[in-house]
Amino acid sequence: MPYTVDFKNVSTVGLESSPVVDALAGLRANEARYYKNKYDHDFTVTAAQDDPETLAYIHNILAEERDLVIASKPLEVSSFEVDGLRMAYVFYESGLAINVMYGIEEGAKRAVGFKLSDGMEVPEELASSFKFARQKSKLAGTIRGSYFVIKGQY
């Protein structure tokens, strides 16, 4: 069942099995606040098992572009279009959040972003290939992030 993320009253609904549940909930709320403030879009998530298409889309891009397979269990996904961008998210039990930003128009920006919840280690599958920059968030504490540009067509 879809859940609209409330960034004013941060909830751990759907993320309870994560060892960094509060930080992951804050990271999810941080994303919700961004889309509400920038695009007036309500950020809605669904249990990963209830939306296998979004999960497969993200995992396919990771595999094709960088030969990446994420070891952690996916908990929630989100997929929507806003301002000419097709967005897809997956939130993992480890505290990792991955988003795919895919510009619909030819030549538009296309990238995969990684965000690490406060308190989690860099996943082994990302550690050797990506450097993570830090940013502060009132909702999520310290977020570490990295990204790569998508070269293929999806």
CSV table of C-alpha atoms in Angstrom, one decimal:
chain,number,residue,atom,x,y,z
A,1,MET,CA,0.0,0.0,0.0
A,2,PRO,CA,1.5,3.4,-1.0
A,3,TYR,CA,2.7,5.7,1.8
A,4,THR,CA,3.0,9.4,1.4
A,5,VAL,CA,6.1,10.5,3.3
A,6,ASP,CA,5.5,13.2,5.9
A,7,PHE,CA,8.6,15.3,6.4
A,8,LYS,CA,7.2,17.3,9.3
A,9,ASN,CA,6.5,14.3,11.4
A,10,VAL,CA,9.2,11.8,10.5
A,11,SER,CA,8.0,8.2,10.6
A,12,THR,CA,9.9,4.9,10.4
A,13,VAL,CA,6.9,3.1,8.8
A,14,GLY,CA,8.2,0.5,6.3
A,15,LEU,CA,11.8,0.9,7.5
A,16,GLU,CA,11.7,-0.8,10.9
A,17,SER,CA,14.1,-3.6,10.0
A,18,SER,CA,17.0,-1.2,9.2
A,19,PRO,CA,19.7,-1.0,11.8
A,20,VAL,CA,19.8,2.7,11.1
A,21,VAL,CA,16.0,3.1,11.0
A,22,ASP,CA,15.9,6.7,12.4
A,23,ALA,CA,18.6,8.0,10.1
A,24,LEU,CA,17.0,6.2,7.0
A,25,ALA,CA,13.6,7.7,7.9
A,26,GLY,CA,15.2,11.1,8.1
A,27,LEU,CA,16.9,10.6,4.8
A,28,ARG,CA,13.6,9.6,3.2
A,29,ALA,CA,11.9,12.6,4.8
A,30,ASN,CA,14.7,14.8,3.5
A,31,GLU,CA,13.9,13.6,-0.1
A,32,ALA,CA,10.2,14.2,0.5
A,33,ARG,CA,10.8,17.8,1.6
A,34,TYR,CA,13.0,18.5,-1.4
A,35,TYR,CA,10.3,17.3,-3.9
A,36,LYS,CA,7.5,19.1,-2.0
A,37,ASN,CA,9.4,22.4,-1.8
A,38,LYS,CA,10.9,22.4,-5.3
A,39,TYR,CA,8.1,20.8,-7.4
A,40,ASP,CA,5.0,20.7,-5.0
A,41,HIS,CA,5.1,16.9,-5.4
A,42,ASP,CA,4.1,14.5,-2.6
A,43,PHE,CA,6.8,11.8,-2.2
A,44,THR,CA,5.1,8.4,-2.0
A,45,VAL,CA,6.8,5.1,-1.4
A,46,THR,CA,5.6,1.5,-1.8
A,47,ALA,CA,7.0,-1.7,-0.4
A,48,ALA,CA,9.7,-3.0,-2.8
A,49,GLN,CA,7.9,-6.3,-3.2
A,50,ASP,CA,4.7,-4.5,-4.3
A,51,ASP,CA,6.5,-2.7,-7.2
A,52,PRO,CA,8.9,-5.1,-8.8
A,53,GLU,CA,9.0,-3.0,-12.1
A,54,THR,CA,10.6,0.0,-10.4
A,55,LEU,CA,13.1,-2.2,-8.5
A,56,ALA,CA,14.0,-4.0,-11.7
A,57,TYR,CA,14.4,-0.7,-13.6
A,58,ILE,CA,16.9,0.6,-11.0
A,59,HIS,CA,18.8,-2.7,-10.7
A,60,ASN,CA,19.1,-3.0,-14.5
A,61,ILE,CA,20.7,0.4,-14.8
A,62,LEU,CA,23.1,-0.4,-12.0
A,63,ALA,CA,24.1,-3.7,-13.6
A,64,GLU,CA,24.3,-2.3,-17.2
A,65,GLU,CA,26.1,0.9,-16.4
A,66,ARG,CA,28.5,-0.2,-13.6
A,67,ASP,CA,28.1,-3.9,-13.1
A,68,LEU,CA,26.7,-3.2,-9.6
A,69,VAL,CA,24.6,-5.5,-7.5
A,70,ILE,CA,23.5,-4.2,-4.2
A,71,ALA,CA,23.7,-6.8,-1.4
A,72,SER,CA,21.2,-5.2,1.0
A,73,LYS,CA,17.5,-6.0,1.0
A,74,PRO,CA,15.3,-3.4,-0.7
A,75,LEU,CA,12.6,-2.1,1.6
A,76,GLU,CA,10.8,0.6,-0.4
A,77,VAL,CA,10.6,2.1,-3.9
A,78,SER,CA,9.2,5.2,-5.4
A,79,SER,CA,8.7,6.1,-9.1
A,80,PHE,CA,7.2,9.3,-10.5
A,81,GLU,CA,7.7,12.0,-13.2
A,82,VAL,CA,8.2,15.7,-12.4
A,83,ASP,CA,9.4,18.6,-14.5
A,84,GLY,CA,10.6,16.5,-17.4
A,85,LEU,CA,12.4,14.0,-15.2
A,86,ARG,CA,11.5,10.3,-14.6
A,87,MET,CA,12.6,9.7,-11.0
A,88,ALA,CA,13.0,6.3,-9.3
A,89,TYR,CA,14.1,5.5,-5.8
A,90,VAL,CA,14.9,2.5,-3.7
A,91,PHE,CA,15.6,2.5,0.0
A,92,TYR,CA,17.6,-0.4,1.4
A,93,GLU,CA,17.7,-2.0,4.8
A,94,SER,CA,21.4,-1.1,5.2
A,95,GLY,CA,20.5,2.6,5.1
A,96,LEU,CA,21.4,3.1,1.5
A,97,ALA,CA,19.1,5.1,-0.8
A,98,ILE,CA,19.6,5.1,-4.6
A,99,ASN,CA,17.8,7.4,-7.0
A,100,VAL,CA,17.7,7.4,-10.8
A,101,MET,CA,17.1,10.8,-12.4
A,102,TYR,CA,16.4,10.2,-16.1
A,103,GLY,CA,15.6,13.3,-18.2
A,104,ILE,CA,12.9,12.4,-20.7
A,105,GLU,CA,14.1,14.7,-23.4
A,106,GLU,CA,17.1,13.6,-25.5
A,107,GLY,CA,20.2,15.2,-24.1
A,108,ALA,CA,18.7,15.9,-20.7
A,109,LYS,CA,20.5,15.1,-17.4
A,110,ARG,CA,20.6,11.4,-16.5
A,111,ALA,CA,22.3,10.1,-13.4
A,112,VAL,CA,22.2,7.7,-10.5
A,113,GLY,CA,22.7,9.0,-7.0
A,114,PHE,CA,23.7,7.2,-3.9
A,115,LYS,CA,23.0,8.5,-0.4
A,116,LEU,CA,24.2,6.9,2.8
A,117,SER,CA,22.2,7.2,6.0
A,118,ASP,CA,24.0,8.6,9.1
A,119,GLY,CA,25.7,5.8,11.0
A,120,MET,CA,26.0,3.3,8.2
A,121,GLU,CA,29.3,2.1,6.6
A,122,VAL,CA,29.9,2.5,2.9
A,123,PRO,CA,28.6,-0.7,1.2
A,124,GLU,CA,31.4,-2.9,0.0
A,125,GLU,CA,30.1,-2.9,-3.5
A,126,LEU,CA,30.4,0.9,-3.7
A,127,ALA,CA,33.6,1.5,-1.6
A,128,SER,CA,36.2,1.0,-4.3
A,129,SER,CA,34.4,2.9,-7.0
A,130,PHE,CA,32.9,6.0,-5.4
A,131,LYS,CA,33.9,8.9,-3.2
A,132,PHE,CA,31.2,10.3,-0.9
A,133,ALA,CA,30.8,14.0,-0.1
A,134,ARG,CA,29.1,15.0,3.1
A,135,GLN,CA,26.1,17.3,3.6
A,136,LYS,CA,24.2,18.3,6.7
A,137,SER,CA,20.4,17.8,7.0
A,138,LYS,CA,18.1,18.8,9.8
A,139,LEU,CA,16.0,15.7,9.1
A,140,ALA,CA,18.8,13.2,8.4
A,141,GLY,CA,21.9,14.3,10.3
A,142,THR,CA,24.9,13.9,8.0
A,143,ILE,CA,24.2,12.5,4.6
A,144,ARG,CA,27.0,11.1,2.4
A,145,GLY,CA,26.4,11.1,-1.3
A,146,SER,CA,27.9,10.2,-4.6
A,147,TYR,CA,26.6,9.7,-8.2
A,148,PHE,CA,27.5,8.7,-11.7
A,149,VAL,CA,26.2,9.9,-15.1
A,150,ILE,CA,24.0,7.4,-17.1
A,151,LYS,CA,25.4,6.8,-20.6
A,152,GLY,CA,22.8,4.3,-21.9
A,153,GLN,CA,19.2,4.5,-22.9
A,154,TYR,CA,16.6,3.2,-20.5
